[in-house]
Short mmCIF file of C-alpha atoms and ligand atoms in Angstrom, two decimals:
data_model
loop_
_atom_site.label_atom_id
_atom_site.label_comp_id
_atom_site.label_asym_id
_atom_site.label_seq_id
_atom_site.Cartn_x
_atom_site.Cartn_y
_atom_site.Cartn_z
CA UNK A 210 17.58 27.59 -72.96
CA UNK A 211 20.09 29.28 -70.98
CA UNK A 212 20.30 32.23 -73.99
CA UNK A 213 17.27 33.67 -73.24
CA UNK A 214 17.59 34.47 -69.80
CA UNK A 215 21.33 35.48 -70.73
CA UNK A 216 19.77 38.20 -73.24
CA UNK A 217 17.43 39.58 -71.16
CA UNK A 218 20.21 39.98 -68.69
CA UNK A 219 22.14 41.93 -71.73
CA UNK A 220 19.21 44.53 -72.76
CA UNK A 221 18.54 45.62 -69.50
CA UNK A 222 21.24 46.41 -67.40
CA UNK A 223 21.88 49.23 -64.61
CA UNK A 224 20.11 50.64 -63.18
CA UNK A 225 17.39 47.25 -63.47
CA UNK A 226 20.58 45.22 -62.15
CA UNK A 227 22.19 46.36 -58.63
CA UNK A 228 24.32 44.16 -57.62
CA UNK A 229 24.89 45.65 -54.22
CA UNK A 230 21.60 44.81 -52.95
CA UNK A 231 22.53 41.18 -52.19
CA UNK A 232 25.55 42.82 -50.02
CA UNK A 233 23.66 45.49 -47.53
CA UNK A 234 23.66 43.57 -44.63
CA UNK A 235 25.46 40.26 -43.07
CA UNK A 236 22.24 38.39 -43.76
CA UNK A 237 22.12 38.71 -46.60
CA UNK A 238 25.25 37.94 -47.77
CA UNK A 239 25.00 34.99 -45.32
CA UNK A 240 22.24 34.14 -47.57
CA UNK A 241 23.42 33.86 -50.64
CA UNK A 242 27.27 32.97 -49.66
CA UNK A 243 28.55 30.38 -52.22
CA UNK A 244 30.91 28.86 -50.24
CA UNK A 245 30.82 27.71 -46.91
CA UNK A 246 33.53 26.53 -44.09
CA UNK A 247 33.13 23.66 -42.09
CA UNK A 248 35.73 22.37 -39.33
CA UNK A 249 34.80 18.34 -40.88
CA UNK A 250 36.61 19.81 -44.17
CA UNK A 251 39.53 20.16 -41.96
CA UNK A 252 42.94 18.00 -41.95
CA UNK A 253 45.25 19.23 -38.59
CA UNK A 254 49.11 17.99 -39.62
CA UNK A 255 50.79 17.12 -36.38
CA UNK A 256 54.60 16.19 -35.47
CA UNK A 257 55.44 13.44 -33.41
CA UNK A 258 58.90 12.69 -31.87
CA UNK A 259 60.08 10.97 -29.08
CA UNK A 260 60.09 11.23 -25.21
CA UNK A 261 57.95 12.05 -22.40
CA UNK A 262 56.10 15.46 -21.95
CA UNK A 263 57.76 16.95 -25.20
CA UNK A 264 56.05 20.10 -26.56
CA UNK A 265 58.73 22.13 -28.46
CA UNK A 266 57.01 25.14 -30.14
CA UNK A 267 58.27 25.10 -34.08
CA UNK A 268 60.13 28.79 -34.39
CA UNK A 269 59.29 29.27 -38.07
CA UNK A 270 55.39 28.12 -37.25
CA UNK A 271 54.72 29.41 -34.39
CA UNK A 272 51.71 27.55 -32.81
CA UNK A 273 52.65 24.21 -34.23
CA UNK A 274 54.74 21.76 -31.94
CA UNK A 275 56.66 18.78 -32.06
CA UNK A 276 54.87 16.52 -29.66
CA UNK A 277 55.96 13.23 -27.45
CA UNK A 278 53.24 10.54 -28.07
CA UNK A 279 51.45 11.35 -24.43
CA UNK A 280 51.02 15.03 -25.75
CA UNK A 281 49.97 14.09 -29.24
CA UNK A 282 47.62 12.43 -27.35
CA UNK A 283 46.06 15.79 -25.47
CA UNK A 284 46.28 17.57 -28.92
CA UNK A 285 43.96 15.19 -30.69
CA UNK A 286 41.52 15.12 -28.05
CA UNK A 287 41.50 19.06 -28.47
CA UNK A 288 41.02 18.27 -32.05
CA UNK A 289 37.76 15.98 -31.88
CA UNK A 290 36.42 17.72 -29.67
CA UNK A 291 36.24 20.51 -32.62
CA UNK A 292 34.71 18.70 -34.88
CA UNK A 293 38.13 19.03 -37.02
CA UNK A 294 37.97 16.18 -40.01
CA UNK A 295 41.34 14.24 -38.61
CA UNK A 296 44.85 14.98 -38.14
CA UNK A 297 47.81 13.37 -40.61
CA UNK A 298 50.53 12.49 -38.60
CA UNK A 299 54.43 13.32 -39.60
CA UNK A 300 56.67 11.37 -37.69
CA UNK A 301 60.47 12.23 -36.29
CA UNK A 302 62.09 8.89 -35.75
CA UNK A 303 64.81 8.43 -32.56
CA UNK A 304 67.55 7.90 -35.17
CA UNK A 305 68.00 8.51 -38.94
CA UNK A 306 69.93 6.09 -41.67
CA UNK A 307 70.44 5.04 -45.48
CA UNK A 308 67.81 2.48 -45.40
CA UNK A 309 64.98 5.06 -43.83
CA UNK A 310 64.34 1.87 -41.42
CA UNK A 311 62.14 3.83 -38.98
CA UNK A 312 59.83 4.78 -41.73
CA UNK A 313 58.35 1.30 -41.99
CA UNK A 314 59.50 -0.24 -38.08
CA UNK A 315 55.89 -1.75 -36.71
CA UNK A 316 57.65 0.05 -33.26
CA UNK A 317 58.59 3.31 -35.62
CA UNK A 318 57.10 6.66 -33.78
CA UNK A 319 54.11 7.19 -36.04
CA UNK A 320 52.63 3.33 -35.31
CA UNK A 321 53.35 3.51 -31.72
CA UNK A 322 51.62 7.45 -32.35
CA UNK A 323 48.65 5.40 -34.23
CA UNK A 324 48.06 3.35 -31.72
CA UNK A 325 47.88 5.25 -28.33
CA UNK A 326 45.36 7.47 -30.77
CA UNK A 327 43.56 4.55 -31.48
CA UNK A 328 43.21 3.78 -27.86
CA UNK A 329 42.54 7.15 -26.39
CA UNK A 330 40.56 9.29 -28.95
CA UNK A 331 38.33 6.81 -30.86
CA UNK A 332 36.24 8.42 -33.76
CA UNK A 333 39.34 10.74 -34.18
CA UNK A 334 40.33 10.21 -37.94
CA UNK A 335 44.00 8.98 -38.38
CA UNK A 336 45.70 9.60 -42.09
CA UNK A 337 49.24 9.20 -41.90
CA UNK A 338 52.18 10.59 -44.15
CA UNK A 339 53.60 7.91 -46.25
CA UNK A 340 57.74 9.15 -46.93
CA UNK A 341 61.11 8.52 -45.76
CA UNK A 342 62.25 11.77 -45.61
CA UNK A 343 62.02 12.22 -42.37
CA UNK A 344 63.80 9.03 -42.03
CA UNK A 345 66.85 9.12 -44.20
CA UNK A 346 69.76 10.20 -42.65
CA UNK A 347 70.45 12.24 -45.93
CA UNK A 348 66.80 13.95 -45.91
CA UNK A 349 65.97 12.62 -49.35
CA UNK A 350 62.51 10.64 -49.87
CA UNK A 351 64.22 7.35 -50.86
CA UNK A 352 66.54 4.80 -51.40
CA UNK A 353 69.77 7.09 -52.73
CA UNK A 354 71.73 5.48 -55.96
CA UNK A 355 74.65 7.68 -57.66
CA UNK A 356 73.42 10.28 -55.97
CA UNK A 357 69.81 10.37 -57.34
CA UNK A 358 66.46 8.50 -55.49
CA UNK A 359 66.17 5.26 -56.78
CA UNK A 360 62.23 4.67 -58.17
CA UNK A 361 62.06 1.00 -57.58
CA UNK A 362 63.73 0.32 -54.31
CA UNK A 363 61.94 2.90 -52.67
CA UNK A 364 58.66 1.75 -53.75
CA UNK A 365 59.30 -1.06 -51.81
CA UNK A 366 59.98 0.96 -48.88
CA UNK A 367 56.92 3.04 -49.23
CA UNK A 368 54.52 -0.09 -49.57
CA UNK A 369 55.83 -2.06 -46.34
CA UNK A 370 55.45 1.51 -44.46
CA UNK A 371 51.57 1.95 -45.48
CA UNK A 372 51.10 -1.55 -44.62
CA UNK A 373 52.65 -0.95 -41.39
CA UNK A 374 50.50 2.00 -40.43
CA UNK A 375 47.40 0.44 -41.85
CA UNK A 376 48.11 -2.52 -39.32
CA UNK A 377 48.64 0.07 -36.69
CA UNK A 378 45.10 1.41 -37.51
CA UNK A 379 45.60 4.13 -39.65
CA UNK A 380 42.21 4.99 -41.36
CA UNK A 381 43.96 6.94 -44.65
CA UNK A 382 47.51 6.47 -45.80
CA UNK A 383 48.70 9.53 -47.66
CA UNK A 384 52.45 9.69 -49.73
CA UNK A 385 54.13 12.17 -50.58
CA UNK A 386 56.97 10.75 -52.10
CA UNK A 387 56.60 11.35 -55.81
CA UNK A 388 57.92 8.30 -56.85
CA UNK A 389 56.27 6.59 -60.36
CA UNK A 390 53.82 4.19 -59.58
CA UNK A 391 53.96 4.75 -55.69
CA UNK A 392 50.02 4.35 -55.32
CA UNK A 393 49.84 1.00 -57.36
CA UNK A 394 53.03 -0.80 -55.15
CA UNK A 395 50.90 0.65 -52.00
CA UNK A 396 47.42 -0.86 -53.22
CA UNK A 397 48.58 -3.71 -54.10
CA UNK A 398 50.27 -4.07 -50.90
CA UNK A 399 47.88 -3.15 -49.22
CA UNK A 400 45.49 -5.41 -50.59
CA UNK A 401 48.27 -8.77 -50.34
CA UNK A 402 48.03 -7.82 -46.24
CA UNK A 403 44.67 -7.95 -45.80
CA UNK A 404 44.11 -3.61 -45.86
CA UNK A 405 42.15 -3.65 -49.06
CA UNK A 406 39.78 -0.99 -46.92
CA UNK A 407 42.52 1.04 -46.35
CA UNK A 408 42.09 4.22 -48.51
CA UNK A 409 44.81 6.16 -50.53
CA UNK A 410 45.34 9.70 -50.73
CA UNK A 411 47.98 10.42 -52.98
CA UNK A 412 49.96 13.71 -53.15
CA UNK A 413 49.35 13.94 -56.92
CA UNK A 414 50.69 16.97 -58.19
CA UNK A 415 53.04 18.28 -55.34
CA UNK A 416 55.37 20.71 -56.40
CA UNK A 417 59.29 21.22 -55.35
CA UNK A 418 58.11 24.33 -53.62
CA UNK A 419 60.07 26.73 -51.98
CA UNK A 420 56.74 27.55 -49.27
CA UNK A 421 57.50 23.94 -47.74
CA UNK A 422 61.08 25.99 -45.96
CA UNK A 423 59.47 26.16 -42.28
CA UNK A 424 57.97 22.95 -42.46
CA UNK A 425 61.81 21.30 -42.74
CA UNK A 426 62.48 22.60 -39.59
CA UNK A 427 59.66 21.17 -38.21
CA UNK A 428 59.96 17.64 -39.43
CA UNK A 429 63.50 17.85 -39.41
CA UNK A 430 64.23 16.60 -42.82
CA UNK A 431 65.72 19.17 -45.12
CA UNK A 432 67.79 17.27 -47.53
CA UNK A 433 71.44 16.96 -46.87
CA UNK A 434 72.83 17.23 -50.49
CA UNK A 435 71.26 19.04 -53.93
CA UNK A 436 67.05 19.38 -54.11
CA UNK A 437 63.69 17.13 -54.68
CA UNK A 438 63.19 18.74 -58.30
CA UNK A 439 64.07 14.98 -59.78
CA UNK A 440 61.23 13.59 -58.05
CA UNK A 441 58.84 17.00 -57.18
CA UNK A 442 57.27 18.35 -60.20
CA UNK A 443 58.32 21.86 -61.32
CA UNK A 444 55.71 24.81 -60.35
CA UNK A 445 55.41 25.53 -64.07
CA UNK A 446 53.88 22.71 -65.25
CA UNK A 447 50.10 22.70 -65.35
CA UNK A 448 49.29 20.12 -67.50
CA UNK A 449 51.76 18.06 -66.13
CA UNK A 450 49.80 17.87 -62.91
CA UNK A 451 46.88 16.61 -64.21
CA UNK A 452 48.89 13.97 -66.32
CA UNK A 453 50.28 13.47 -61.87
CA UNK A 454 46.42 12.50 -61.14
CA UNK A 455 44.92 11.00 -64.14
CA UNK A 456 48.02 8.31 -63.38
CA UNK A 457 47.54 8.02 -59.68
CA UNK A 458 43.90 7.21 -59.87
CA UNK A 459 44.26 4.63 -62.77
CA UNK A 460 46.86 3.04 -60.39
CA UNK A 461 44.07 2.92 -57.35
CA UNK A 462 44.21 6.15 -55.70
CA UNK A 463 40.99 7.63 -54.01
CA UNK A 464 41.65 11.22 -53.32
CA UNK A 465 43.82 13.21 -54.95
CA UNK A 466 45.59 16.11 -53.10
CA UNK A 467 47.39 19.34 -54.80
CA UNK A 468 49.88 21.20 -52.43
CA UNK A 469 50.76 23.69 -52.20
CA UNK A 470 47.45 25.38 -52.12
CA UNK A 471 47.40 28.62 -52.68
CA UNK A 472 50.18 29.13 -55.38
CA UNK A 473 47.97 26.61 -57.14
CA UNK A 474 44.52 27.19 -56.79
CA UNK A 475 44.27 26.80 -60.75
CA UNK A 476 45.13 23.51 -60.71
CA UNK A 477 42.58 23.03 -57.53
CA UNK A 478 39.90 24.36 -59.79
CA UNK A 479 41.06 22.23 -63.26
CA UNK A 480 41.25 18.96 -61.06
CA UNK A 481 37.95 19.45 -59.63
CA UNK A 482 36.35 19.76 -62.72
CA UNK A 483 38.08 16.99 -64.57
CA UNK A 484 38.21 13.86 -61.82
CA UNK A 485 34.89 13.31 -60.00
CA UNK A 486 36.76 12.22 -56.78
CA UNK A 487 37.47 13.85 -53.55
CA UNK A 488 40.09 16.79 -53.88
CA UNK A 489 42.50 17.55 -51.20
CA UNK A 490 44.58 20.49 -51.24
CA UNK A 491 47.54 21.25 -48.78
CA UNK A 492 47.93 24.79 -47.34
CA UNK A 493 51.91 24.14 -46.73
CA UNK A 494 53.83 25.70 -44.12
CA UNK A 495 55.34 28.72 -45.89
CA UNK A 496 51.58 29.98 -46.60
CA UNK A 497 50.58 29.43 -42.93
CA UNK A 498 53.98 31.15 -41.94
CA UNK A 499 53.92 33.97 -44.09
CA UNK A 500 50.18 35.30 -42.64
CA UNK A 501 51.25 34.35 -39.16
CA UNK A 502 54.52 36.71 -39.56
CA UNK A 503 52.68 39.22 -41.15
CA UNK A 504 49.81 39.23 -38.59
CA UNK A 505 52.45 39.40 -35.44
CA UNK A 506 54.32 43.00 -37.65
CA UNK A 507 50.92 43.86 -37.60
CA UNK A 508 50.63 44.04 -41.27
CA UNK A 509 47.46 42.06 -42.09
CA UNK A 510 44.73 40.89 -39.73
CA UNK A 511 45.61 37.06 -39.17
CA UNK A 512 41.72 35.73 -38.47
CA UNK A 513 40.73 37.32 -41.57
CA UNK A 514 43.69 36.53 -43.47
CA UNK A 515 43.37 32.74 -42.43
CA UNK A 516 39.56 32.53 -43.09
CA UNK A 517 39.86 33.86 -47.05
CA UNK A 518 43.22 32.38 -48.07
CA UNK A 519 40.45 29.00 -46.78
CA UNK A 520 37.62 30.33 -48.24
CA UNK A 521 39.70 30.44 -51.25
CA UNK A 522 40.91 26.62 -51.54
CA UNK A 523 37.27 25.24 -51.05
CA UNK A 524 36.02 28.31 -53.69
CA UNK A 525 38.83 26.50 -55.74
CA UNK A 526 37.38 22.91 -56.01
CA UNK A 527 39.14 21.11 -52.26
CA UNK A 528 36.70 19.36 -50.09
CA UNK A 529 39.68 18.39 -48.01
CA UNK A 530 41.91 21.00 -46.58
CA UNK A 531 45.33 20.09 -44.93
CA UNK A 532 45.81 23.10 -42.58
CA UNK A 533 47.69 24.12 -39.98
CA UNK A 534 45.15 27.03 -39.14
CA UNK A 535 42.56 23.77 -38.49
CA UNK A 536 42.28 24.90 -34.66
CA UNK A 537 42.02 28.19 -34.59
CA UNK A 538 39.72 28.11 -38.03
CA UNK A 539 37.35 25.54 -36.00
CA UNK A 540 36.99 27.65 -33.18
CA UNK A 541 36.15 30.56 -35.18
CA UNK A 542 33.35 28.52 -37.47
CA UNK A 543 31.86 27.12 -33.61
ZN1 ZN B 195 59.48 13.03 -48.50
#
């Protein structure tokens, strides 16, 4: 039935069809605009360390800060009251070791983060990072045997740390890890503790990247020896990523995320039509950097830059956006 109109579209082209006249004026292109921004789509990352009155600006992301708990605090108000979709919270623990103890410590700086949020900005959605890369003293995501991340132990480490910011009131846990069978140790964790509520969104096809560079100095946890490429998948491999998902959501997963985001916006678009469940996509901090630099050697015009390299990701298939530009992109949308 569609053939018809399809022919008719075939014998009479120009000058019958001007595509143009949909584009004359900003209302009109507001009108038929195909994809559409909202500041709800939006996931803020944020840094917490320790201390008192801490706000240290990140050098290679400039407008991002590590923040002490009490300023976290005066960030995430700023955030609700945008209308931003939540923040996901990266933590940078007092001290480091082998065992990545402060990832999963019921006193660890994301659960005592967790719960001053809870306290002071209810409504504010809370999704935490589930790793232990920020809290091995070696930088690597888990439990290091002959010199490669052990799978199994650091499941374990990765379930008692979701269950740990569940009971801290997390409302999404979110790893990263890339550990085999991560998601099913977590639900089923999860789900022995009493959490079974507690949503998943797993970091499905995250690639060893080299756009994630300024984010390491922000969460402090660039790995100490050799690279994640044993664990990360490798930027070639399409197929492979949806082989990443299909697995995750079989073992309980409920979103889905693909980050980097722009590099990757195939793999946005070949997700969202293959898995009818929420798609989150992670514009890293290399792609935030790189338009930021740009912008300040006045290069390319950082508003616009910001609002298509978006525009792009939800044209891609995301409902769910983790982006650093969440602020600045809320105030701009009103
Ligand atoms: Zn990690």
């Amino acid at each position: 039935m569609g053939g018809r109109k399809r022919d008719t579209i075939l014998v009479m082209p120009f000058p019958v069809h001007r595509l143009r006249r949909l584009r004359g004026s900003e209302i009109l292109r507001n009108l038929v605009r195909e994809t559409r921004l909202h500041p709800g789509q939006f996931i803020l990352p944020l840094f917490v360390c320790p201390g008192e009155g801490v706000r240290r600006e990140i050098g290679a992301m400039p407008g991002n800060y590590q923040l002490s708990v009490d300023e976290l605090v005066k960030e995430c108000a700023e955030v609700k009251s945008l209308g931003i979709g939540g923040v996901i919270l990266f933590g940078l623990p007092e001290s480091k070791d082998e065992m990545a103890s402060g990832a999963y410590d019921d006193n660890g700086i994301v659960q005592r983060a967790i719960r001053a949020l809870r306290k002071e900005t209810p409504g504010l959605l809370i999704a935490t990072d589930v790793c232990n890369c920020e809290y091995t003293s070696h930088g690597h995501c888990g439990f290091v045997k002959d010199g490669d991340v052990d799978n199994d132990t650091t499941l374990q480490w990765l379930a008692r740390t979701a269950v740990s910011h569940a009971r801290a009131g997390a409302d999404i846990v979110a790893p990263s890890d890339m550990m085999d069978g991560r998601v099913w140790a977590i639900r089923k964790e999860l789900d022995a503790s009493g959490y079974e509520k507690t949503p998943i969104l797993a970091y499905s096809a995250k690639f060893a990247s080299v756009f994630y560079g300024p984010f390491r100095e922000a969460a402090e946890s660039a790995p100490q020896f050799g690279d994640r490429r044993s664990y990360q998948m490798d930027p070639a491999n399409g197929r492979e990523a949806m082989r990443e998902i299909e697995l995750d959501l079989q073992e309980g997963a409920d979103m889905i995320m693909v980050k980097p985001a722009m590099p990757y916006l195939d793999l946005i678009r070949q997700a969202r039509d293959r898995f009818d469940v929420p798609i989150a996509a992670y514009q890293v901090s290399g792609e935030y950097s790189m338009i930021v630099a740009a912008a300040r050697n006045g290069w390319i015009d950082q508003e616009r830059a910001m609002m298509e390299s978006l525009t792009s990701i939800v044209r891609a298939g995301a409902a769910i956006v983790l982006t650093y530009f969440a602020k600045p992109a809320a105030r701009l949308l009103g």
